[in-house]
PDB file of C-alpha atoms in Angstrom:
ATOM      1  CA  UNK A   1       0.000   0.000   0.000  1.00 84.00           C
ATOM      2  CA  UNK A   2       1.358   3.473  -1.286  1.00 94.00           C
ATOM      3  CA  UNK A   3      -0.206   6.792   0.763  1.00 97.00           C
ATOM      4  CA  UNK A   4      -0.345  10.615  -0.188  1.00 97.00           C
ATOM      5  CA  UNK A   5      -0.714  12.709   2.500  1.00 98.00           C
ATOM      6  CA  UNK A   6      -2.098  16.387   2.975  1.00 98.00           C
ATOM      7  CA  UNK A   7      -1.576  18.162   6.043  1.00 98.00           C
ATOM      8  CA  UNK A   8      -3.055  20.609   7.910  1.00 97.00           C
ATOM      9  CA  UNK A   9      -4.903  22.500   5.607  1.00 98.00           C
ATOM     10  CA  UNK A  10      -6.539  25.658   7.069  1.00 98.00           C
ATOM     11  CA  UNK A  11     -10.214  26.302   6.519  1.00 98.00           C
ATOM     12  CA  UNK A  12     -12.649  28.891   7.653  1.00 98.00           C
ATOM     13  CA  UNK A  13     -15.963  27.608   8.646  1.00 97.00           C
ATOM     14  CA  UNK A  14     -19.078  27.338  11.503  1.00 97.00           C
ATOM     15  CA  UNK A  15     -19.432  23.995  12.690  1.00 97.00           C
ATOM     16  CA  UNK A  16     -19.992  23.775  16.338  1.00 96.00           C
ATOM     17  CA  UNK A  17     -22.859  23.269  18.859  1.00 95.00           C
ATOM     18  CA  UNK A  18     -23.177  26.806  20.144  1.00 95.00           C
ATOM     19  CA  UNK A  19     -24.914  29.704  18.332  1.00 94.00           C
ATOM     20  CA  UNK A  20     -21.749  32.178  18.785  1.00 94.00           C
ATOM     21  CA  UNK A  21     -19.562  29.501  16.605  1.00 95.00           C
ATOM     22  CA  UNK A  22     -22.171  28.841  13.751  1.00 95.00           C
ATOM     23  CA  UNK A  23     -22.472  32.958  13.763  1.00 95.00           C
ATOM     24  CA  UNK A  24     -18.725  34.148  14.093  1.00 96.00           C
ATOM     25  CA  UNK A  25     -17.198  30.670  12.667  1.00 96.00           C
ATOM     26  CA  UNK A  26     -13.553  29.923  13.430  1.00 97.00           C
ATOM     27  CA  UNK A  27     -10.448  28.359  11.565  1.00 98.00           C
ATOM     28  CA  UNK A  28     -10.147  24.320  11.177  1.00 98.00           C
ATOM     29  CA  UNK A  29      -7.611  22.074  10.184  1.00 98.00           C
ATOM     30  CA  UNK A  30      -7.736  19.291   7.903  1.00 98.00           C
ATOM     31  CA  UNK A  31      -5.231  16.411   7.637  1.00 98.00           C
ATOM     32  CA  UNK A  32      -6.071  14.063   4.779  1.00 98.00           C
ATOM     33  CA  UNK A  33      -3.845  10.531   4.665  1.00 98.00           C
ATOM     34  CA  UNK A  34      -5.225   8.255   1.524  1.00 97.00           C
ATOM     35  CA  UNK A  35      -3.902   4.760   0.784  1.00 94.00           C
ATOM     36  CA  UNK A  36      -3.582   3.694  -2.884  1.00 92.00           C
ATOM     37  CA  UNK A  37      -2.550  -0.121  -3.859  1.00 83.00           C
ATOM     38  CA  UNK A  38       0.226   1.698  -6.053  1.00 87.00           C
ATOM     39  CA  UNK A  39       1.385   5.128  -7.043  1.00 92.00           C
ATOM     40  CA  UNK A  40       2.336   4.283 -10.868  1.00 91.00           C
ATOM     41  CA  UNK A  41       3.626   8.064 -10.835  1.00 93.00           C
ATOM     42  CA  UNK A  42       6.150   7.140  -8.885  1.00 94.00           C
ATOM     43  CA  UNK A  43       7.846   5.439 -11.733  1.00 94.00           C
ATOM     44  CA  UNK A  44       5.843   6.766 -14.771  1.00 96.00           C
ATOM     45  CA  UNK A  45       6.386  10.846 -13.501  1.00 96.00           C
ATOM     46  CA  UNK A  46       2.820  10.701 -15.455  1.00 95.00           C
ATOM     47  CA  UNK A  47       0.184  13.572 -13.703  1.00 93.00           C
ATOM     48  CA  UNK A  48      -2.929  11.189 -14.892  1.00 92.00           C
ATOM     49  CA  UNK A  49      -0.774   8.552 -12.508  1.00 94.00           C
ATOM     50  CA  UNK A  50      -1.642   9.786  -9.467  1.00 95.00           C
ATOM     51  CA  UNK A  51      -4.296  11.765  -7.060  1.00 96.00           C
ATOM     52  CA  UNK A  52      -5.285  14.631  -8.133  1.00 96.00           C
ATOM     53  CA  UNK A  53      -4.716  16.811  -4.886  1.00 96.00           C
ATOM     54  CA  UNK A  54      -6.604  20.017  -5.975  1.00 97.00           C
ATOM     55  CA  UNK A  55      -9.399  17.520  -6.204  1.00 97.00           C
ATOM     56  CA  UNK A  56      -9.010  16.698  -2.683  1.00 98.00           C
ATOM     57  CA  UNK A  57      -8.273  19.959  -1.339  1.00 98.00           C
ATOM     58  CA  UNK A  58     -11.428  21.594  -2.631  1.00 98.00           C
ATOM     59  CA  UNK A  59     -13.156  18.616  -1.431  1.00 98.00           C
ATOM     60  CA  UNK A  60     -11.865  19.771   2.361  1.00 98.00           C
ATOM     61  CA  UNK A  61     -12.457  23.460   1.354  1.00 98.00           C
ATOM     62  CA  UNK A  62     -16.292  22.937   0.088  1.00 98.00           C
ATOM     63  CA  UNK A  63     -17.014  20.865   3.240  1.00 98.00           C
ATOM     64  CA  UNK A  64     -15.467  22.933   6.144  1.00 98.00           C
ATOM     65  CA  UNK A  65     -16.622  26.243   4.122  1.00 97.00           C
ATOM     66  CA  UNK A  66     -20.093  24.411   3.402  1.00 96.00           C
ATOM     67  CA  UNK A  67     -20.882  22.973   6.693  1.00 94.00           C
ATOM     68  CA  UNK A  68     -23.092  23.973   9.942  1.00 92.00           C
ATOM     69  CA  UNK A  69     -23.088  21.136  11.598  1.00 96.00           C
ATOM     70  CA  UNK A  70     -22.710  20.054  15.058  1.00 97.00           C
ATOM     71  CA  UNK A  71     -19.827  17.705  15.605  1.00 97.00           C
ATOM     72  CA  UNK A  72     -16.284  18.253  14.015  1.00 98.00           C
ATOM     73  CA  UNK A  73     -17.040  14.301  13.780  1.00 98.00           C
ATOM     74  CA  UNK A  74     -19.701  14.535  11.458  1.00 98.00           C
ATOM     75  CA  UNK A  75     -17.240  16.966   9.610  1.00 98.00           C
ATOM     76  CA  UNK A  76     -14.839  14.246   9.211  1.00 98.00           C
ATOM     77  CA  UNK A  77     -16.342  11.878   7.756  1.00 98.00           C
ATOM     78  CA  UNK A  78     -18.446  13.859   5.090  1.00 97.00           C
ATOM     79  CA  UNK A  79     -14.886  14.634   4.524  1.00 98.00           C
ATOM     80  CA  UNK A  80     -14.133  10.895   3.834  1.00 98.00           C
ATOM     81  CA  UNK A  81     -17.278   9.759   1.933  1.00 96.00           C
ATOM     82  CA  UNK A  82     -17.105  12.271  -0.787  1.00 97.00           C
ATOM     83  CA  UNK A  83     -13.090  12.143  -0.565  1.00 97.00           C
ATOM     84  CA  UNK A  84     -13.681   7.833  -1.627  1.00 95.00           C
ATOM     85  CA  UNK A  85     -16.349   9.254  -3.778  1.00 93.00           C
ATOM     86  CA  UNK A  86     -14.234  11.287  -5.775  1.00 95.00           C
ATOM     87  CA  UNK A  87     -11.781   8.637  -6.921  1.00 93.00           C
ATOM     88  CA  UNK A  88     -11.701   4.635  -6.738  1.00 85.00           C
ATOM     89  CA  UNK A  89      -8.123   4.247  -6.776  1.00 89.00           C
ATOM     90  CA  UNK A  90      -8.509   5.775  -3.084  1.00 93.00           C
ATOM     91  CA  UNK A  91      -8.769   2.422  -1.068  1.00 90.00           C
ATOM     92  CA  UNK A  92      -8.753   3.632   2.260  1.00 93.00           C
ATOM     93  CA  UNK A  93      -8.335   7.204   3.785  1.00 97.00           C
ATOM     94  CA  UNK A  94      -8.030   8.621   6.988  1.00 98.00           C
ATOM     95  CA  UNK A  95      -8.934  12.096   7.959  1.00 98.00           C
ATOM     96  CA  UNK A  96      -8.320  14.206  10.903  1.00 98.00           C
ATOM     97  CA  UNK A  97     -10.102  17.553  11.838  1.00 98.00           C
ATOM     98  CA  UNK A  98      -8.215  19.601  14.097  1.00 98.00           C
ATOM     99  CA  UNK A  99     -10.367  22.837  16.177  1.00 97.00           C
ATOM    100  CA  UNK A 100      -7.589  25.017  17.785  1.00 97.00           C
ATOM    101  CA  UNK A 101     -10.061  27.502  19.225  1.00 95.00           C
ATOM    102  CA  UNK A 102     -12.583  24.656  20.623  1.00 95.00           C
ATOM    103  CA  UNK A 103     -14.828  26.652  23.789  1.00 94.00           C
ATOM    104  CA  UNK A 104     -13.665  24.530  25.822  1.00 93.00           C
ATOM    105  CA  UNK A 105     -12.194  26.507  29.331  1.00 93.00           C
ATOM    106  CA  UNK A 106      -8.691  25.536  30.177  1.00 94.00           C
ATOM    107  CA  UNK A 107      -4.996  25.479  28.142  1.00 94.00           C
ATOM    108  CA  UNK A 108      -4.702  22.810  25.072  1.00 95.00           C
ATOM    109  CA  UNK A 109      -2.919  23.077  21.692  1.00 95.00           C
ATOM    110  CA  UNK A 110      -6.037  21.224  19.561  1.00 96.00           C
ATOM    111  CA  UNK A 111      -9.145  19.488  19.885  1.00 96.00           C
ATOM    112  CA  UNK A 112      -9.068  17.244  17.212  1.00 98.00           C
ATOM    113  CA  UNK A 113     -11.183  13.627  15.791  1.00 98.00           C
ATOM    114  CA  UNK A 114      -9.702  11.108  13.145  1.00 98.00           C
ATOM    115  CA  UNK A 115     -11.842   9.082  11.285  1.00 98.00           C
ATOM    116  CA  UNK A 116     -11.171   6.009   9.163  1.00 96.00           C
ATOM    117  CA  UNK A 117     -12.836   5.002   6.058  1.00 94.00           C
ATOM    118  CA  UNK A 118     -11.932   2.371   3.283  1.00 90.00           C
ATOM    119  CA  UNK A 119     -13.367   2.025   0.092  1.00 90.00           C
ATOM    120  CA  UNK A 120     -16.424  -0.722  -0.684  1.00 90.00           C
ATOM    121  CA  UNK A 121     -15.935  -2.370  -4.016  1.00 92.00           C
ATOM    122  CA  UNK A 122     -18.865  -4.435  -5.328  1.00 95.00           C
ATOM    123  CA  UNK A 123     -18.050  -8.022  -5.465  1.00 97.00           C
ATOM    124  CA  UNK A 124     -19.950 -11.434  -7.104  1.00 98.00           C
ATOM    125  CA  UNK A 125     -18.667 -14.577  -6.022  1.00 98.00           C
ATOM    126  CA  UNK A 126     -20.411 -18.069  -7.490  1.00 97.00           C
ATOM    127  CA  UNK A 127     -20.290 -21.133  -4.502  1.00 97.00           C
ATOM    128  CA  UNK A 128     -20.510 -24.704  -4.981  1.00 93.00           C
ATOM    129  CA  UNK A 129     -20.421 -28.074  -3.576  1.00 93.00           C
ATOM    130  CA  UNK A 130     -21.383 -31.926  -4.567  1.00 89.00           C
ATOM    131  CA  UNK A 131     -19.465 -33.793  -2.093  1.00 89.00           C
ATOM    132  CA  UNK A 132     -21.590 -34.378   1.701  1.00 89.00           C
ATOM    133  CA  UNK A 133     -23.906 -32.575   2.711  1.00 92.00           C
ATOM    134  CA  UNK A 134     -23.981 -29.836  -0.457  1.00 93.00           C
ATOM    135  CA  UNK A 135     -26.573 -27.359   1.604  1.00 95.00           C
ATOM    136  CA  UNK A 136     -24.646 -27.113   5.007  1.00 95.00           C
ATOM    137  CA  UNK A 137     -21.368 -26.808   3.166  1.00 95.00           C
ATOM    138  CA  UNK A 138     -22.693 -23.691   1.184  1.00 96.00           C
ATOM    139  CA  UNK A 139     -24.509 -22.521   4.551  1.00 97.00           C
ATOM    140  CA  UNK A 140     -21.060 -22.732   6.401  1.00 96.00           C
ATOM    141  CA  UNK A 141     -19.064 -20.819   3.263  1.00 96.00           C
ATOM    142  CA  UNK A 142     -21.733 -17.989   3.617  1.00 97.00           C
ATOM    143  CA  UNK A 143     -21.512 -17.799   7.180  1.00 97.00           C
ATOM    144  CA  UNK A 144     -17.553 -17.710   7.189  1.00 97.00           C
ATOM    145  CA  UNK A 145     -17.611 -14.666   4.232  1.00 98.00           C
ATOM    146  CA  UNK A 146     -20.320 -13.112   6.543  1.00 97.00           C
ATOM    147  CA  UNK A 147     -17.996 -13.060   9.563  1.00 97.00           C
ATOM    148  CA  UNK A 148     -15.414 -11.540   8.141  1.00 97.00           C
ATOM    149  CA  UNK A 149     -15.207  -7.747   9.501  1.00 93.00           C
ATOM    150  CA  UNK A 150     -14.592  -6.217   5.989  1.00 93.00           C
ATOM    151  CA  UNK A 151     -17.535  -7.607   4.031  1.00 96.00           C
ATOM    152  CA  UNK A 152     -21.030  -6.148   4.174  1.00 95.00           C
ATOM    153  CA  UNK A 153     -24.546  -6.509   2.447  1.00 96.00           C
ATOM    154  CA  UNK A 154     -24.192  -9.859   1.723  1.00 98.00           C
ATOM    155  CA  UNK A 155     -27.019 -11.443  -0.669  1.00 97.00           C
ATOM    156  CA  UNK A 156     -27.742 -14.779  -1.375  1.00 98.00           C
ATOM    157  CA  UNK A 157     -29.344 -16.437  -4.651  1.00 97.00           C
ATOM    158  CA  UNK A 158     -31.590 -19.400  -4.780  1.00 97.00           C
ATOM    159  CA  UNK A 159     -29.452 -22.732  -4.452  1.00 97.00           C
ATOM    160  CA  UNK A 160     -29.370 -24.587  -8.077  1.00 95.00           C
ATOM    161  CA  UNK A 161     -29.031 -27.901  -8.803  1.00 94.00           C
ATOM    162  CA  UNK A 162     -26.790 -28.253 -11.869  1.00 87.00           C
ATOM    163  CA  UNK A 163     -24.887 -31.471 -13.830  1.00 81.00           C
ATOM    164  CA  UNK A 164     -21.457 -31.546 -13.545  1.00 75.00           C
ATOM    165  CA  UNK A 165     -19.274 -29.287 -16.128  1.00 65.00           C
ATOM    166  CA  UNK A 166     -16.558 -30.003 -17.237  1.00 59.00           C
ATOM    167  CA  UNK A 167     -16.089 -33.573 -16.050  1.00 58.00           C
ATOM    168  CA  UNK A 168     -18.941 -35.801 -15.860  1.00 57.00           C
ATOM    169  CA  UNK A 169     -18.636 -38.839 -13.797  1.00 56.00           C
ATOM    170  CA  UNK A 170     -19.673 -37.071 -10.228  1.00 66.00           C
ATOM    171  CA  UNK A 171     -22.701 -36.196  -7.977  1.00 83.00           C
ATOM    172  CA  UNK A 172     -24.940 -33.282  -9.003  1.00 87.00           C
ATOM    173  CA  UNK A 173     -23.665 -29.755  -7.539  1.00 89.00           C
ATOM    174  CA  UNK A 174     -25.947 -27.551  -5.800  1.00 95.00           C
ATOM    175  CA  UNK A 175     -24.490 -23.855  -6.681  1.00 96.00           C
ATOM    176  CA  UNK A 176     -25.499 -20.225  -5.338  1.00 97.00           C
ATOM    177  CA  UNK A 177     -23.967 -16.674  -6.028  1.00 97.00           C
ATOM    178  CA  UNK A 178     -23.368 -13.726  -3.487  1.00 98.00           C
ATOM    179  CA  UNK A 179     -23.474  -9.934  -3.952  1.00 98.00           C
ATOM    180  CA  UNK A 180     -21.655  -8.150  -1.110  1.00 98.00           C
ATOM    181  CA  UNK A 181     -19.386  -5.462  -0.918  1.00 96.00           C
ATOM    182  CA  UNK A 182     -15.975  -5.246   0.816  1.00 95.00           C
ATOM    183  CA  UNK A 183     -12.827  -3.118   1.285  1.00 90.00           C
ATOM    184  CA  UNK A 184     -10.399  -5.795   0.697  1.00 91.00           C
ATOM    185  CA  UNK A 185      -8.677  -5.603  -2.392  1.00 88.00           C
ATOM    186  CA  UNK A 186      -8.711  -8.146  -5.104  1.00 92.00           C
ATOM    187  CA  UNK A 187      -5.753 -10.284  -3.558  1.00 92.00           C
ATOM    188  CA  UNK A 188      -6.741  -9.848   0.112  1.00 93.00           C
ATOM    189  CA  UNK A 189     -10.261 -11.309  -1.135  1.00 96.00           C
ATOM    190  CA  UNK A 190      -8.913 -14.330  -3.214  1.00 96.00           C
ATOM    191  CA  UNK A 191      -6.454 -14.834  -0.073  1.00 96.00           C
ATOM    192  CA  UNK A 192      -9.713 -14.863   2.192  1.00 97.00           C
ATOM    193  CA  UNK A 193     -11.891 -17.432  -0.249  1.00 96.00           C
ATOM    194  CA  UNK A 194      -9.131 -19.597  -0.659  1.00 94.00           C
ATOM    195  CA  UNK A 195      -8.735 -19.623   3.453  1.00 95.00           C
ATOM    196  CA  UNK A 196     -12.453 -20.957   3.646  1.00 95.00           C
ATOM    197  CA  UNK A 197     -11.761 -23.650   0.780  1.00 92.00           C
ATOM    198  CA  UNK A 198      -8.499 -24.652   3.180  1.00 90.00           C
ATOM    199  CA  UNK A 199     -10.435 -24.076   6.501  1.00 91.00           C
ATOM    200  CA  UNK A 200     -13.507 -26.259   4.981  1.00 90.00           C
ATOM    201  CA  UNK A 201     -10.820 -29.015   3.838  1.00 72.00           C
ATOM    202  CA  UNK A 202     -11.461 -29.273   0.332  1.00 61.00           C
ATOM    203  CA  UNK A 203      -8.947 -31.199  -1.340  1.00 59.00           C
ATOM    204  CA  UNK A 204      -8.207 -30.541  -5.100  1.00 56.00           C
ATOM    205  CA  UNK A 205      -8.484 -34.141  -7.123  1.00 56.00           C
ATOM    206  CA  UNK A 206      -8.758 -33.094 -11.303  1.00 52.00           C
ATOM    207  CA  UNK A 207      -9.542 -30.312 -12.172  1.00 52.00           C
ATOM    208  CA  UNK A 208     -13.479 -29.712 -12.606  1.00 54.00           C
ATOM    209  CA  UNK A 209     -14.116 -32.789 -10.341  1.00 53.00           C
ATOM    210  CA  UNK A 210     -15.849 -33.169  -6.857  1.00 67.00           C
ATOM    211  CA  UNK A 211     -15.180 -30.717  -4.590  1.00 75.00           C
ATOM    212  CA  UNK A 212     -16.786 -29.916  -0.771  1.00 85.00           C
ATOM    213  CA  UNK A 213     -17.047 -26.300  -1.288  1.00 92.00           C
ATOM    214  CA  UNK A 214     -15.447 -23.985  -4.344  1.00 92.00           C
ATOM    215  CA  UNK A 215     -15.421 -20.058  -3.853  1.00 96.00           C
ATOM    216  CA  UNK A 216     -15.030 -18.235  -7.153  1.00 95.00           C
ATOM    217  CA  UNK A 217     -14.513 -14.488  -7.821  1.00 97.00           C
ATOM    218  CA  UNK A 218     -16.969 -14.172 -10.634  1.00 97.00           C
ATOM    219  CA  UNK A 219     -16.522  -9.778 -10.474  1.00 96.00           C
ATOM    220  CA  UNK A 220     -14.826  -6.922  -8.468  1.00 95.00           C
ATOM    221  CA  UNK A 221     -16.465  -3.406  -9.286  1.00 92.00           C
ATOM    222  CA  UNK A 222     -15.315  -3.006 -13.073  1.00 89.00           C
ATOM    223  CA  UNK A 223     -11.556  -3.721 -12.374  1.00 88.00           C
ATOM    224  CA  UNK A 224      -9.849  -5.681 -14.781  1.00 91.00           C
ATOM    225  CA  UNK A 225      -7.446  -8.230 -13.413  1.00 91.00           C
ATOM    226  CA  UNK A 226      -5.101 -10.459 -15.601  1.00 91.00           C
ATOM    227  CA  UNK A 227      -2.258 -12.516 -13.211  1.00 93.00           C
ATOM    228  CA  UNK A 228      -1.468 -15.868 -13.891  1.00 93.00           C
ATOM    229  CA  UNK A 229      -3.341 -16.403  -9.957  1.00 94.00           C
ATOM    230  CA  UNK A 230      -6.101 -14.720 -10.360  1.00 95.00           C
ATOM    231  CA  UNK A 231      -8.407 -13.448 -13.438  1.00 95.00           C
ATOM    232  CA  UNK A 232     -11.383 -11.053 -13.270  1.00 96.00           C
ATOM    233  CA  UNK A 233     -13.959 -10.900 -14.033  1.00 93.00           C
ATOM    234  CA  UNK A 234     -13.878 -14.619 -14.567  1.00 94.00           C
ATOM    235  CA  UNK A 235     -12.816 -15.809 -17.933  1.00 90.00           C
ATOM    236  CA  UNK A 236     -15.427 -18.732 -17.844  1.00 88.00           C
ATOM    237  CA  UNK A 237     -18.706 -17.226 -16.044  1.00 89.00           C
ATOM    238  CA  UNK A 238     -20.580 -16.566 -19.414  1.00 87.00           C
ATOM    239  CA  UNK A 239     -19.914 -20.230 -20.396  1.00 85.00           C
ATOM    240  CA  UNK A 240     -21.531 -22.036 -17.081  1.00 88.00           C
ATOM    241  CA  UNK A 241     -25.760 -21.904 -16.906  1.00 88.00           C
ATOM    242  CA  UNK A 242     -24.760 -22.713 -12.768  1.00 91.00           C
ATOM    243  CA  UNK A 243     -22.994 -18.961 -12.670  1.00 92.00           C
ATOM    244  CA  UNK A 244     -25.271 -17.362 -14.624  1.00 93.00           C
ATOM    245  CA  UNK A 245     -28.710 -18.399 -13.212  1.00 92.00           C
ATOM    246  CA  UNK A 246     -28.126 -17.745  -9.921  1.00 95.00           C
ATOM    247  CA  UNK A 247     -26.365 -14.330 -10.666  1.00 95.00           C
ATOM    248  CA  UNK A 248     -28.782 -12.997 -12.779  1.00 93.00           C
ATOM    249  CA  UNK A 249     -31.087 -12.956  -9.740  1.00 94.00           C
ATOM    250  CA  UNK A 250     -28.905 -10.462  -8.397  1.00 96.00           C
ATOM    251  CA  UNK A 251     -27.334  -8.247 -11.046  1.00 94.00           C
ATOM    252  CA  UNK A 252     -29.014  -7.391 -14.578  1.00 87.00           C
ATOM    253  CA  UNK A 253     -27.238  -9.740 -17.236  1.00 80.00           C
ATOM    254  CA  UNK A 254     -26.895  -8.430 -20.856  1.00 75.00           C
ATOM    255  CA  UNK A 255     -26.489 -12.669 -21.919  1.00 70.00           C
ATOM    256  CA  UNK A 256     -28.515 -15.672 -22.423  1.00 75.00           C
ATOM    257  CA  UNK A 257     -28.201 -18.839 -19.673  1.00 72.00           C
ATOM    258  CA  UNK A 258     -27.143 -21.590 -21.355  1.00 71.00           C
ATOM    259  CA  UNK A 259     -29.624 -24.104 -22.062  1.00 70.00           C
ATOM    260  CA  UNK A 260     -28.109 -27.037 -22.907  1.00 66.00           C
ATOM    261  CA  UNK A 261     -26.996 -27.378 -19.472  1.00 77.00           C
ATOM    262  CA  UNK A 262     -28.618 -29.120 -16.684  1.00 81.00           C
ATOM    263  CA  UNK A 263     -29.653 -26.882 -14.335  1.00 88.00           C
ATOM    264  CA  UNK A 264     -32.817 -26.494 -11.890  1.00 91.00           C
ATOM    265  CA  UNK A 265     -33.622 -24.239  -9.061  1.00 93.00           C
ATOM    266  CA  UNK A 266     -34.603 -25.624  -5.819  1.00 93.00           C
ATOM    267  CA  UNK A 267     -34.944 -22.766  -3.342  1.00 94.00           C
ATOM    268  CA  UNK A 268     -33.510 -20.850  -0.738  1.00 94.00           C
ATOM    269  CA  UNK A 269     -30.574 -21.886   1.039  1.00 91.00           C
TER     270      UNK A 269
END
């Protein structure tokens, strides 16, 4: 992880709880520390390489100058939102509003808040299982992505009962797909699927053949990745009726399911 920081950038504005500082106002500081997976400027010297800082200091300038709000909290993390709304090569930023002049009686320097904030990419991920019991082993691979502190709004399609692809001679698979979003990067998530496939025990016979559980990361926002680990969106989802009927239940799909593929719905999980 690369980081640009910006630091304390003055700002005239009237947040506060009492009348006299939404009236007079009074001068904040902004520090603004963003994490990028990698600064290509660094070796390119390219402007288009890099964040655009005037973008993010009139993004500090518009809010302070903008805002009447209470808390110098609530401040800093307007701050954030619109600062990971502005740019999705941001993938985490931290931002700290400092209020020299707080009414507060006694001697200090600052009174100041940090907030955190890391970017929420929109991910699809197709599950599947023919070996034991096919429903619990889906159930426990939902519950295990659930748990995990960086994933959120996690949605489940119907459960499908499809033929085998790819390699016949094996038991029926019963596949689902998940929307969710998360802040881990492409890598970090492929790391944490391939933890559940380890933590679940699946063992890897031929490829296409039976598996306990198989975690597959079908689409990350509208990145594009191409590594001879990992490939996204997936090179083979358009191909497999078992990706695309349960994801079309959760994302509009400009193709047509496959129909010369066994494949049957049989409810919720």
């Amino acid at each position: 992880m690369d980081y640009i920081l910006l630091s304390k950038m003055r700002f005239f504005g009237h947040t506060g709880c009492f009348d006299k500082e939404k009236q007079d106002g009074q001068y904040f500081y902004v520090t603004v520390k963003m994490g990028v997976e990698e600064i290509k400027g660094a070796e390119t010297d390219n402007l288009e390489d890099t964040i655009d800082y005037s973008v993010i200091y009139d993004i500090c300038k518009e809010t302070v100058e903008g805002s009447s709000c209470n808390l110098i909290e609530y401040l800093a993390g307007g701050i954030a939102e619109r600062i990971l709304a502005a740019d999705k090569r941001i993938l985490s930023v931290s931002v700290t509003v400092s209020k020299p002049n707080a009414p507060i009686d006694g001697e200090f320097d600052t009174m100041a808040v940090t907030v955190n904030r890391q970017q929420k990419h929109q991910v699809y991920l197709s599950l599947g299982s023919n070996i034991g019991d096919k429903r619990e082993n889906l159930k426990m691979a939902v519950n295990l992505i659930e748990s995990n502190s960086e994933i959120f709004e996690v949605e489940v399609s119907n459960v499908y009962e499809t033929e085998p692809w790819g390699y016949a001679d094996q038991d029926a698979f019963y596949n689902i797909c998940l929307s969710l979003k998360t802040s881990l990067t492409p890598d970090e998530l492929l790391q944490f699927t391939q933890s559940i496939e380890m933590s679940m025990h699946r063992v890897k016979t031929i490829v296409n053949g039976p598996r306990n559980i198989d975690v597959d990361i079908l689409l990350y926002d509208e990145v594009k990745v191409n590594k001879p680990y990992l490939v996204i969106p997936h090179p083979r989802m358009y191909e497999r009726a078992f990706v695309l009927a349960p994801l079309s239940e959760l994302i509009e799909i400009k193709v047509t399911v496959p129909s010369d593929q066994g494949i049957k719905k049989i409810g919720k999980l």
